[in-house]
Structures are given as structure tokens and as C-alpha cells.
mmCIF file of C-alpha atoms in Angstrom:
data_model
loop_
_atom_site.group_PDB
_atom_site.id
_atom_site.type_symbol
_atom_site.label_atom_id
_atom_site.label_comp_id
_atom_site.label_asym_id
_atom_site.label_seq_id
_atom_site.Cartn_x
_atom_site.Cartn_y
_atom_site.Cartn_z
ATOM 1 C CA ALA A 1 -8.179 32.461 -25.488
ATOM 2 C CA ARG A 2 -9.880 29.209 -24.535
ATOM 3 C CA GLN A 3 -8.541 27.503 -27.637
ATOM 4 C CA ARG A 4 -5.021 28.785 -26.957
ATOM 5 C CA LEU A 5 -5.220 27.534 -23.380
ATOM 6 C CA GLU A 6 -6.472 24.156 -24.551
ATOM 7 C CA ALA A 7 -3.635 23.930 -27.063
ATOM 8 C CA TYR A 8 -1.121 24.864 -24.377
ATOM 9 C CA VAL A 9 -2.473 22.217 -21.993
ATOM 10 C CA GLN A 10 -2.310 19.604 -24.727
ATOM 11 C CA GLY A 11 1.263 20.609 -25.542
ATOM 12 C CA VAL A 12 2.366 20.370 -21.917
ATOM 13 C CA ALA A 13 0.538 17.058 -21.525
ATOM 14 C CA SER A 14 2.247 15.683 -24.622
ATOM 15 C CA VAL A 15 5.690 16.596 -23.311
ATOM 16 C CA TYR A 16 4.858 15.107 -19.904
ATOM 17 C CA LEU A 17 3.509 11.885 -21.390
ATOM 18 C CA HIS A 18 6.611 11.416 -23.513
ATOM 19 C CA ALA A 19 8.938 11.997 -20.577
ATOM 20 C CA GLU A 20 6.902 9.886 -18.154
ATOM 21 C CA GLY A 21 6.483 7.086 -20.684
ATOM 22 C CA THR A 22 10.220 6.991 -21.390
ATOM 23 C CA TRP A 23 11.000 6.863 -17.667
ATOM 24 C CA LEU A 24 8.268 4.288 -17.059
ATOM 25 C CA HIS A 25 9.497 1.764 -19.605
ATOM 26 C CA GLY A 26 13.116 2.294 -18.582
ATOM 27 C CA ALA A 27 12.433 1.911 -14.861
ATOM 28 C CA VAL A 28 10.302 -1.204 -15.341
ATOM 29 C CA GLY A 29 13.019 -2.615 -17.594
ATOM 30 C CA VAL A 30 15.602 -2.142 -14.843
ATOM 31 C CA ALA A 31 13.249 -3.682 -12.268
ATOM 32 C CA VAL A 32 12.579 -6.853 -14.257
ATOM 33 C CA SER A 33 16.273 -7.420 -14.977
ATOM 34 C CA SER A 34 16.811 -8.474 -11.352
ATOM 35 C CA ASP A 35 17.090 -12.152 -10.471
ATOM 36 C CA GLU A 36 16.989 -11.576 -6.719
ATOM 37 C CA VAL A 37 14.504 -13.374 -4.509
ATOM 38 C CA ALA A 38 12.826 -10.880 -2.190
ATOM 39 C CA ASP A 39 12.700 -13.073 0.916
ATOM 40 C CA GLU A 40 13.347 -16.807 1.039
ATOM 41 C CA THR A 41 11.674 -17.036 4.474
ATOM 42 C CA ALA A 42 8.602 -14.881 3.742
ATOM 43 C CA PRO A 43 5.437 -16.340 5.303
ATOM 44 C CA ASP A 44 3.700 -16.289 1.914
ATOM 45 C CA GLY A 45 6.650 -17.984 0.238
ATOM 46 C CA PRO A 46 9.618 -16.610 -1.711
ATOM 47 C CA VAL A 47 8.960 -14.334 -4.685
ATOM 48 C CA LEU A 48 11.242 -12.609 -7.162
ATOM 49 C CA SER A 49 11.909 -8.997 -6.167
ATOM 50 C CA LEU A 50 11.144 -7.863 -9.719
ATOM 51 C CA VAL A 51 7.396 -8.196 -9.051
ATOM 52 C CA ASP A 52 7.279 -5.670 -6.223
ATOM 53 C CA ASP A 53 9.802 -3.395 -7.929
ATOM 54 C CA ALA A 54 8.021 -3.323 -11.281
ATOM 55 C CA PHE A 55 4.532 -2.779 -9.890
ATOM 56 C CA TYR A 56 5.849 -0.086 -7.540
ATOM 57 C CA VAL A 57 7.070 1.795 -10.627
ATOM 58 C CA LEU A 58 3.703 1.339 -12.372
ATOM 59 C CA LEU A 59 1.774 2.518 -9.319
ATOM 60 C CA LYS A 60 3.916 5.598 -8.723
ATOM 61 C CA SER A 61 3.666 6.581 -12.362
ATOM 62 C CA PHE A 62 -0.133 6.455 -12.188
ATOM 63 C CA GLN A 63 -0.214 8.422 -8.930
ATOM 64 C CA ARG A 64 1.920 11.186 -10.451
ATOM 65 C CA ALA A 65 -0.445 11.367 -13.400
ATOM 66 C CA MET A 66 -3.414 11.677 -11.059
ATOM 67 C CA ARG A 67 -1.830 14.667 -9.342
ATOM 68 C CA SER A 68 -1.897 16.516 -12.663
ATOM 69 C CA GLY A 69 -5.698 16.677 -12.393
ATOM 70 C CA HIS A 70 -6.078 16.138 -16.171
ATOM 71 C CA ALA A 71 -7.845 12.855 -16.725
ATOM 72 C CA THR A 72 -8.423 13.240 -20.461
ATOM 73 C CA HIS A 73 -5.015 14.574 -21.522
ATOM 74 C CA VAL A 74 -2.767 12.802 -19.004
ATOM 75 C CA VAL A 75 -4.250 10.017 -16.868
ATOM 76 C CA VAL A 76 -6.015 7.884 -19.474
ATOM 77 C CA PRO A 77 -3.220 8.097 -22.094
ATOM 78 C CA LEU A 78 -0.637 7.230 -19.446
ATOM 79 C CA LEU A 79 -2.785 4.317 -18.238
ATOM 80 C CA SER A 80 -2.379 2.820 -21.703
ATOM 81 C CA GLN A 81 1.406 3.150 -21.397
ATOM 82 C CA ILE A 82 1.325 1.557 -17.947
ATOM 83 C CA VAL A 83 -0.509 -1.468 -19.335
ATOM 84 C CA ASP A 84 1.930 -1.650 -22.261
ATOM 85 C CA ALA A 85 4.925 -1.553 -19.922
ATOM 86 C CA ALA A 86 3.495 -4.412 -17.879
ATOM 87 C CA ARG A 87 2.755 -6.470 -20.993
ATOM 88 C CA GLN A 88 6.019 -5.779 -22.763
ATOM 89 C CA ARG A 89 8.346 -5.989 -19.754
ATOM 90 C CA CYS A 90 6.807 -7.876 -16.834
ATOM 91 C CA VAL A 91 5.065 -10.670 -18.727
ATOM 92 C CA PRO A 92 8.080 -11.782 -20.799
ATOM 93 C CA ALA A 93 10.400 -11.502 -17.780
ATOM 94 C CA LEU A 94 8.236 -13.738 -15.585
ATOM 95 C CA HIS A 95 7.655 -16.236 -18.373
ATOM 96 C CA GLU A 96 11.408 -16.398 -18.953
ATOM 97 C CA ARG A 97 12.068 -17.000 -15.237
ATOM 98 C CA MET A 98 9.488 -19.785 -15.329
ATOM 99 C CA ARG A 99 11.164 -21.429 -18.325
ATOM 100 C CA GLU A 100 14.597 -21.131 -16.756
ATOM 101 C CA ALA A 101 13.454 -22.496 -13.392
ATOM 102 C CA GLY A 102 13.739 -26.118 -14.459
ATOM 103 C CA ALA A 103 11.588 -29.084 -13.562
ATOM 104 C CA ALA A 104 8.422 -28.842 -11.500
ATOM 105 C CA ASP A 105 9.662 -30.307 -8.246
ATOM 106 C CA ALA A 106 8.919 -29.598 -4.599
ATOM 107 C CA GLY A 107 12.654 -29.262 -3.920
ATOM 108 C CA ASN A 108 13.349 -26.870 -6.821
ATOM 109 C CA SER A 109 13.646 -23.435 -5.180
ATOM 110 C CA ALA A 110 13.837 -21.624 -8.517
ATOM 111 C CA PHE A 111 10.574 -23.201 -9.661
ATOM 112 C CA ILE A 112 8.833 -22.356 -6.372
ATOM 113 C CA ALA A 113 9.953 -18.709 -6.547
ATOM 114 C CA ALA A 114 8.877 -18.419 -10.190
ATOM 115 C CA VAL A 115 5.387 -19.856 -9.680
ATOM 116 C CA ASN A 116 4.916 -17.728 -6.557
ATOM 117 C CA SER A 117 5.951 -14.668 -8.542
ATOM 118 C CA LEU A 118 3.357 -15.343 -11.231
ATOM 119 C CA GLU A 119 0.578 -15.597 -8.656
ATOM 120 C CA TYR A 120 1.889 -12.499 -6.840
ATOM 121 C CA ALA A 121 2.000 -10.600 -10.134
ATOM 122 C CA ALA A 122 -1.662 -11.539 -10.707
ATOM 123 C CA HIS A 123 -2.459 -10.196 -7.240
ATOM 124 C CA ASN A 124 -0.558 -6.960 -7.888
ATOM 125 C CA ALA A 125 -2.141 -6.416 -11.293
ATOM 126 C CA ASP A 126 -5.584 -6.762 -9.737
ATOM 127 C CA ARG A 127 -4.611 -4.446 -6.891
ATOM 128 C CA LEU A 128 -3.363 -1.853 -9.396
ATOM 129 C CA ARG A 129 -6.642 -2.157 -11.290
ATOM 130 C CA GLN A 130 -8.534 -1.455 -8.077
ATOM 131 C CA VAL A 131 -6.381 1.607 -7.329
ATOM 132 C CA VAL A 132 -6.990 2.961 -10.831
ATOM 133 C CA GLN A 133 -10.720 2.330 -10.610
ATOM 134 C CA ASP A 134 -11.032 4.003 -7.208
ATOM 135 C CA ALA A 135 -9.009 7.006 -8.342
ATOM 136 C CA LEU A 136 -10.863 7.604 -11.586
ATOM 137 C CA PHE A 137 -14.405 6.947 -10.462
ATOM 138 C CA SER A 138 -14.253 7.985 -6.829
ATOM 139 C CA ARG A 139 -11.869 10.931 -6.697
ATOM 140 C CA LEU A 140 -12.802 12.408 -10.036
ATOM 141 C CA GLY A 141 -16.441 11.312 -9.721
ATOM 142 C CA ASP A 142 -18.451 9.323 -12.207
ATOM 143 C CA GLY A 143 -20.122 12.369 -13.692
ATOM 144 C CA GLU A 144 -16.907 14.279 -14.196
ATOM 145 C CA ALA A 145 -15.243 11.270 -15.729
ATOM 146 C CA GLU A 146 -18.025 10.974 -18.292
ATOM 147 C CA ALA A 147 -17.996 14.718 -18.976
ATOM 148 C CA ASP A 148 -14.293 14.619 -19.696
ATOM 149 C CA GLY A 149 -14.740 11.674 -22.016
ATOM 150 C CA VAL A 150 -12.700 9.511 -19.650
ATOM 151 C CA ALA A 151 -15.115 6.643 -19.097
ATOM 152 C CA ASP A 152 -14.412 4.680 -22.286
ATOM 153 C CA GLY A 153 -10.639 5.031 -22.040
ATOM 154 C CA ALA A 154 -10.646 4.151 -18.357
ATOM 155 C CA ALA A 155 -12.834 1.116 -18.952
ATOM 156 C CA GLU A 156 -10.429 -0.103 -21.621
ATOM 157 C CA GLY A 157 -7.454 0.297 -19.287
ATOM 158 C CA LEU A 158 -9.233 -1.427 -16.408
ATOM 159 C CA ALA A 159 -10.213 -4.325 -18.660
ATOM 160 C CA ALA A 160 -6.602 -4.623 -19.840
ATOM 161 C CA LEU A 161 -5.355 -4.807 -16.243
ATOM 162 C CA ALA A 162 -7.974 -7.457 -15.428
ATOM 163 C CA THR A 163 -6.830 -9.470 -18.457
ATOM 164 C CA LEU A 164 -3.212 -9.074 -17.366
ATOM 165 C CA SER A 165 -4.058 -10.429 -13.908
ATOM 166 C CA SER A 166 -5.966 -13.325 -15.443
ATOM 167 C CA ASP A 167 -3.028 -14.165 -17.736
ATOM 168 C CA PHE A 168 -0.617 -14.277 -14.802
ATOM 169 C CA SER A 169 -3.063 -16.469 -12.867
ATOM 170 C CA GLY A 170 -3.467 -18.796 -15.824
ATOM 171 C CA ARG A 171 0.272 -19.302 -16.178
ATOM 172 C CA ALA A 172 0.576 -19.898 -12.433
ATOM 173 C CA ALA A 173 -2.229 -22.476 -12.679
ATOM 174 C CA GLU A 174 -0.345 -24.326 -15.434
ATOM 175 C CA ALA A 175 2.795 -24.417 -13.277
ATOM 176 C CA THR A 176 0.972 -25.595 -10.147
ATOM 177 C CA ALA A 177 -0.674 -28.348 -12.194
ATOM 178 C CA GLN A 178 2.786 -29.496 -13.293
ATOM 179 C CA LEU A 179 3.922 -29.477 -9.678
ATOM 180 C CA ALA A 180 0.871 -31.461 -8.548
ATOM 181 C CA ASP A 181 1.458 -34.029 -11.290
ATOM 182 C CA ALA A 182 5.071 -34.377 -10.125
ATOM 183 C CA LEU A 183 3.791 -35.186 -6.616
ATOM 184 C CA MET A 184 1.522 -37.995 -7.809
ATOM 185 C CA PRO A 185 2.349 -41.304 -6.049
ATOM 186 C CA THR A 186 2.484 -43.127 -9.369
ATOM 187 C CA ALA A 187 4.612 -46.034 -8.124
ATOM 188 C CA TRP A 188 2.205 -46.818 -5.283
ATOM 189 C CA LEU A 189 -0.817 -46.544 -7.538
ATOM 190 C CA LEU A 190 0.659 -48.908 -10.141
ATOM 191 C CA LEU A 191 2.592 -51.370 -7.998
ATOM 192 C CA ASP A 192 0.624 -51.490 -4.751
ATOM 193 C CA PHE A 193 -2.923 -50.197 -5.115
ATOM 194 C CA GLY A 194 -3.490 -51.352 -8.694
ATOM 195 C CA PRO A 195 -3.021 -55.093 -8.138
ATOM 196 C CA ALA A 196 -4.171 -55.061 -4.496
ATOM 197 C CA ASP A 197 -6.893 -57.509 -3.507
ATOM 198 C CA PHE A 198 -9.782 -56.000 -1.506
ATOM 199 C CA VAL A 199 -11.508 -59.261 -0.704
ATOM 200 C CA LEU A 200 -9.908 -59.083 2.719
ATOM 201 C CA ASP A 201 -9.495 -60.890 5.970
ATOM 202 C CA GLU A 202 -8.134 -59.081 9.027
ATOM 203 C CA ALA A 203 -4.495 -59.857 8.225
ATOM 204 C CA LYS A 204 -4.791 -58.544 4.649
ATOM 205 C CA GLU A 205 -6.618 -55.459 5.923
ATOM 206 C CA VAL A 206 -3.667 -54.583 8.159
ATOM 207 C CA GLU A 207 -1.264 -55.132 5.250
ATOM 208 C CA GLN A 208 -3.227 -52.854 2.897
ATOM 209 C CA GLN A 209 -3.590 -50.149 5.553
ATOM 210 C CA ARG A 210 0.150 -50.260 6.255
ATOM 211 C CA SER A 211 1.024 -49.978 2.570
ATOM 212 C CA PHE A 212 -1.268 -46.976 2.185
ATOM 213 C CA GLU A 213 0.125 -45.178 5.229
ATOM 214 C CA LEU A 214 3.828 -45.852 4.651
ATOM 215 C CA LYS A 215 4.030 -45.543 0.865
ATOM 216 C CA LEU A 216 1.418 -42.883 0.106
ATOM 217 C CA LEU A 217 -0.014 -41.003 3.059
ATOM 218 C CA GLN A 218 3.081 -40.261 5.149
ATOM 219 C CA PRO A 219 5.387 -39.205 2.263
ATOM 220 C CA LEU A 220 2.606 -37.108 0.717
ATOM 221 C CA ALA A 221 1.777 -35.405 4.024
ATOM 222 C CA ALA A 222 5.444 -34.582 4.649
ATOM 223 C CA THR A 223 5.859 -33.092 1.156
ATOM 224 C CA LEU A 224 2.690 -31.008 1.464
ATOM 225 C CA ARG A 225 3.731 -29.659 4.866
ATOM 226 C CA ALA A 226 7.078 -28.593 3.432
ATOM 227 C CA LEU A 227 5.413 -26.988 0.417
ATOM 228 C CA GLN A 228 2.950 -25.158 2.658
ATOM 229 C CA GLN A 229 5.869 -23.172 4.066
ATOM 230 C CA ARG A 230 7.083 -22.140 0.609
ATOM 231 C CA LEU A 231 4.086 -21.771 -1.701
ATOM 232 C CA ARG A 232 1.732 -18.817 -1.679
ATOM 233 C CA ARG A 233 -1.678 -19.782 -0.352
ATOM 234 C CA ALA A 234 -3.434 -19.644 -3.728
ATOM 235 C CA ASN A 235 -0.756 -21.841 -5.289
ATOM 236 C CA MET A 236 -0.890 -24.332 -2.411
ATOM 237 C CA SER A 237 -4.639 -24.570 -2.787
ATOM 238 C CA ALA A 238 -4.277 -25.161 -6.533
ATOM 239 C CA VAL A 239 -1.737 -27.946 -5.961
ATOM 240 C CA THR A 240 -3.871 -29.810 -3.415
ATOM 241 C CA ARG A 241 -7.050 -29.447 -5.481
ATOM 242 C CA ARG A 242 -5.276 -30.770 -8.563
ATOM 243 C CA LEU A 243 -3.816 -33.661 -6.569
ATOM 244 C CA ALA A 244 -7.225 -34.506 -5.140
ATOM 245 C CA LEU A 245 -8.891 -34.446 -8.551
ATOM 246 C CA VAL A 246 -6.293 -36.631 -10.282
ATOM 247 C CA LEU A 247 -6.039 -39.057 -7.350
ATOM 248 C CA SER A 248 -9.820 -39.331 -7.307
ATOM 249 C CA GLU A 249 -9.826 -40.300 -10.982
ATOM 250 C CA ARG A 250 -7.000 -42.805 -10.529
ATOM 251 C CA PHE A 251 -8.660 -44.368 -7.472
ATOM 252 C CA GLU A 252 -11.945 -44.721 -9.336
ATOM 253 C CA GLN A 253 -10.251 -46.391 -12.295
ATOM 254 C CA ALA A 254 -8.556 -48.901 -9.985
ATOM 255 C CA VAL A 255 -11.693 -49.525 -7.903
ATOM 256 C CA MET A 256 -13.725 -50.422 -10.964
ATOM 257 C CA GLN A 257 -11.234 -53.193 -11.760
ATOM 258 C CA LYS A 258 -11.442 -54.805 -8.303
ATOM 259 C CA ARG A 259 -13.760 -57.003 -6.272
ATOM 260 C CA PHE A 260 -14.629 -56.148 -2.670
ATOM 261 C CA ASN A 261 -16.056 -57.913 0.316
ATOM 262 C CA GLU A 262 -17.630 -55.930 3.156
ATOM 263 C CA LEU A 263 -14.310 -55.535 4.979
ATOM 264 C CA GLY A 264 -12.551 -54.389 1.801
ATOM 265 C CA ALA A 265 -15.246 -51.775 1.084
ATOM 266 C CA MET A 266 -14.996 -50.479 4.642
ATOM 267 C CA LEU A 267 -11.207 -50.203 4.349
ATOM 268 C CA LEU A 268 -11.475 -48.305 1.072
ATOM 269 C CA SER A 269 -13.827 -45.836 2.758
ATOM 270 C CA GLU A 270 -11.271 -45.288 5.528
ATOM 271 C CA LEU A 271 -8.447 -44.781 3.025
ATOM 272 C CA VAL A 272 -10.415 -42.190 1.067
ATOM 273 C CA GLN A 273 -11.270 -40.317 4.281
ATOM 274 C CA GLN A 274 -7.630 -40.292 5.365
ATOM 275 C CA LEU A 275 -6.599 -39.065 1.933
ATOM 276 C CA SER A 276 -9.197 -36.295 2.103
ATOM 277 C CA ASP A 277 -7.970 -35.206 5.546
ATOM 278 C CA THR A 278 -4.333 -35.141 4.405
ATOM 279 C CA LEU A 279 -5.065 -33.100 1.279
ATOM 280 C CA SER A 280 -7.376 -30.701 3.151
ATOM 281 C CA GLU A 281 -4.914 -29.911 5.931
ATOM 282 C CA PRO A 282 -2.578 -27.492 4.072
ATOM 283 C CA SER A 283 -5.089 -25.186 2.408
ATOM 284 C CA GLY A 284 -8.715 -26.132 2.940
ATOM 285 C CA SER A 285 -11.295 -28.722 1.979
ATOM 286 C CA VAL A 286 -10.981 -30.814 -1.181
ATOM 287 C CA ARG A 287 -14.456 -32.273 -0.680
ATOM 288 C CA GLN A 288 -15.629 -31.064 -4.088
ATOM 289 C CA GLU A 289 -12.688 -32.651 -5.927
ATOM 290 C CA LEU A 290 -13.192 -35.951 -4.102
ATOM 291 C CA GLY A 291 -16.982 -35.752 -4.240
ATOM 292 C CA ARG A 292 -17.588 -38.341 -6.925
ATOM 293 C CA LEU A 293 -15.130 -40.821 -5.385
ATOM 294 C CA ARG A 294 -16.714 -40.390 -1.948
ATOM 295 C CA GLN A 295 -20.166 -41.086 -3.391
ATOM 296 C CA LEU A 296 -18.843 -44.156 -5.183
ATOM 297 C CA VAL A 297 -17.264 -45.501 -1.993
ATOM 298 C CA PHE A 298 -20.386 -44.718 0.029
ATOM 299 C CA MET A 299 -22.554 -46.728 -2.355
ATOM 300 C CA LEU A 300 -19.995 -49.533 -2.372
ATOM 301 C CA ASN A 301 -20.560 -49.866 1.390
ATOM 302 C CA VAL A 302 -24.343 -50.397 1.316
ATOM 303 C CA GLY A 303 -25.632 -53.386 3.243
ATOM 304 C CA SER A 304 -28.248 -54.517 0.752
ATOM 305 C CA LEU A 305 -29.637 -53.844 -2.715
ATOM 306 C CA SER A 306 -32.838 -52.419 -1.225
ATOM 307 C CA GLU A 307 -30.722 -49.922 0.721
ATOM 308 C CA ALA A 308 -28.885 -48.999 -2.474
ATOM 309 C CA THR A 309 -32.213 -48.457 -4.252
ATOM 310 C CA GLY A 310 -33.516 -46.258 -1.454
ATOM 311 C CA LEU A 311 -30.356 -44.165 -1.384
ATOM 312 C CA GLY A 312 -30.453 -43.770 -5.151
ATOM 313 C CA LEU A 313 -34.075 -42.623 -5.082
ATOM 314 C CA SER A 314 -33.306 -40.130 -2.302
ATOM 315 C CA GLY A 315 -30.581 -38.495 -4.381
ATOM 316 C CA VAL A 316 -27.515 -39.968 -2.651
ATOM 317 C CA GLY A 317 -24.924 -40.722 -5.310
ATOM 318 C CA SER A 318 -26.508 -38.161 -7.613
ATOM 319 C CA SER A 319 -23.309 -37.729 -9.615
ATOM 320 C CA LEU A 320 -23.498 -41.407 -10.600
ATOM 321 C CA SER A 321 -25.770 -42.820 -13.276
ATOM 322 C CA ARG A 322 -27.885 -45.948 -12.684
ATOM 323 C CA GLU A 323 -25.521 -47.912 -14.929
ATOM 324 C CA GLU A 324 -22.561 -46.705 -12.870
ATOM 325 C CA LEU A 325 -24.342 -47.660 -9.648
ATOM 326 C CA CYS A 326 -24.870 -51.147 -11.051
ATOM 327 C CA ASP A 327 -21.208 -51.439 -11.982
ATOM 328 C CA ILE A 328 -20.164 -50.290 -8.495
ATOM 329 C CA LEU A 329 -22.432 -52.664 -6.599
ATOM 330 C CA ALA A 330 -21.374 -55.510 -8.868
ATOM 331 C CA ARG A 331 -17.877 -55.044 -7.416
ATOM 332 C CA ARG A 332 -19.177 -56.499 -4.146
ATOM 333 C CA ILE A 333 -18.836 -60.273 -3.937
ATOM 334 C CA GLU A 334 -21.965 -60.407 -1.755
ATOM 335 C CA PHE A 335 -24.163 -59.141 -4.631
ATOM 336 C CA ASP A 336 -24.971 -61.019 -7.815
ATOM 337 C CA GLU A 337 -24.567 -58.771 -10.866
ATOM 338 C CA ASN A 338 -27.844 -59.941 -12.436
ATOM 339 C CA ASP A 339 -29.710 -59.224 -9.203
ATOM 340 C CA VAL A 340 -28.119 -55.778 -9.026
ATOM 341 C CA ARG A 341 -29.340 -54.909 -12.508
ATOM 342 C CA ASP A 342 -32.806 -56.361 -11.946
ATOM 343 C CA VAL A 343 -33.267 -54.255 -8.808
ATOM 344 C CA LEU A 344 -31.642 -50.974 -9.834
ATOM 345 C CA LEU A 345 -32.713 -50.861 -13.471
ATOM 346 C CA ALA A 346 -36.286 -52.052 -12.890
#
């Protein structure tokens, strides 16, 4: 009798899984065919409605399976189909929307919606993973799950959902990097900052400060404020961090080709601080991304070689080698390069 009952349960479960799987793939397919944007004015930025619609289908399918009470015969096998539906339907649909969105540009609404949707899909995949984990290991209980042979299958499904979330996040990161690169003030860096002289008098200091504010800081701040209203928070943070990192590298390259007097070094320190404040305003501190540049500028502003030696020994400028410290201090017209090397490399 027990064997007949087991066979009957397996038969019913098989029919259910086939029907539910067919509905699942069909419903997700319909969801991802939509090109509608859920809400252009949403506080977290516009996203494609297909993300909510598709993950709603996936969630409801799992919840129905849980109500069956059969983890081994129903829940775990269906979890595999849920993951497959997300991989086979959601992933290609979002990648296609990203390809069709056009150039990475702050004014491209299609691009903004697509990159937001990728990040939102990563969030939803992780949220679904958490729901599945709570249901299987809290409602059924760890011991029961192991007794039913569910643990291995559940772990595989949870890992697949985590990988799915990571894949969405990775694609969103690629897109936000493209957007950050498009925001780079390349013209100012090449035409203004690159050839700029930082052996300054007061008149030249005012000129350099004005160029920085009008051609870099103000346009960049305005663009970031506009993006802040349209990008999801994680994407906005990724854009500003990427901008900070690349700008830090470009500033360092330019600085190491220049000479500075005391006034020029002080101005550079002010510019870097203003840049840091502007990039931090939309989504949090970029201190880590600008860390090396800030240390370089700090050491460039020392008053004497003995001060530089003391700071180096105390760990200030720890991301810079002794050779790099020598190269930085040699940028100052007040210090003789041979003296710098004699003192710091002794």
C-alpha cells in the first residue's frame, strides 16, 4: 500500500510539474515581451515593467509549489524549472534591451531604463533566493529537509539564483562603467588641465580655478544631479566610483608631467577636494577611489624634505613607494631633485 501511495504521489507530482512548468515558461515569456517602462518618475529611477512581471510569475509559481507540502517531488524539481525560466527568458530579454538601448549617455532614456532594469533584476533574483531559502529551511525545517533528501537540490537551486543575481549585477556594472566613461571631461583634461602651468602667481591661480569650476566642476555636478533622479542608487554609486577612479588616474598622470610652486600645490589640493565633494554628493564618499591621488597631493604640499621624511616614516602616503615620493617631491620647484633622493632614499 505504501508503494502504491508513493507511486500515486509521484504520478500526481509529475502531472503538476508538467502543467506548472508549461504555464511558468509561457507566462514569463509573455512578461518579458513587454517594452513598457514601469514608471518614468519612480524615485529609484525608471525600470522596464518586464522585471517586476517576470519575477512575480516566478515567485507565485514557487509559492504554489510550497503549498503542495511535497518538497522532494514538487518544490525542488520546480525550483530547477524556475531557474531555467529566468535564464532562458529573462536574461536574454534584458540583454537584448541593453543592446537596443543605444549609446551610453546621460540623456538616453532607453539606456537608463535598461541599466536600471539589470540592477533591479539582480535585486529581485537575490530576493527570490532569500524567499526560497526561508521557505525550505525555516518552514520545512532543516531536519525535515535533509530527511526528504531536499538539501542538495535546494542548495543547487539557491546557488543558481545567486549566480543569476551576480550575472545581472555584472552586466549592470559593465553598462554603468560605459556611462561613467561617457561622462569623462576628456576635453578639459586634454586641452586645459594637461598643458596648464602650476607654477602660479595669484592671477594665474584665479585663471586655473575658474577653468576648473566652469569647464569641469559645474557641468559635471549638473549632470550627476540629473542622473541621481533617474539612476537606481546602486547604479549611481557605481557611476561616481568609476568616475572618481578614472579621474584620479588621469589627474595623477598629468600631475607627474608638471612642475609646481607652493601656490600651485595648494591649488591642486583645493581642486582635488572640490572634485571629491562633487563626486561624493550624489551617492556617498569616493574617498577610497581618490585615496592615492589625495596622498600624492598631500605629499606634494609638504613644507620641507625633513617633513616629507617624517610623514613617510609615520606611514602617511603608504600607498606610494619611496621612488614615487621622490618623483612627486621633485615636481616642486623649491626642492632640488638630487637633494630629494639623498634625503628620502638614504
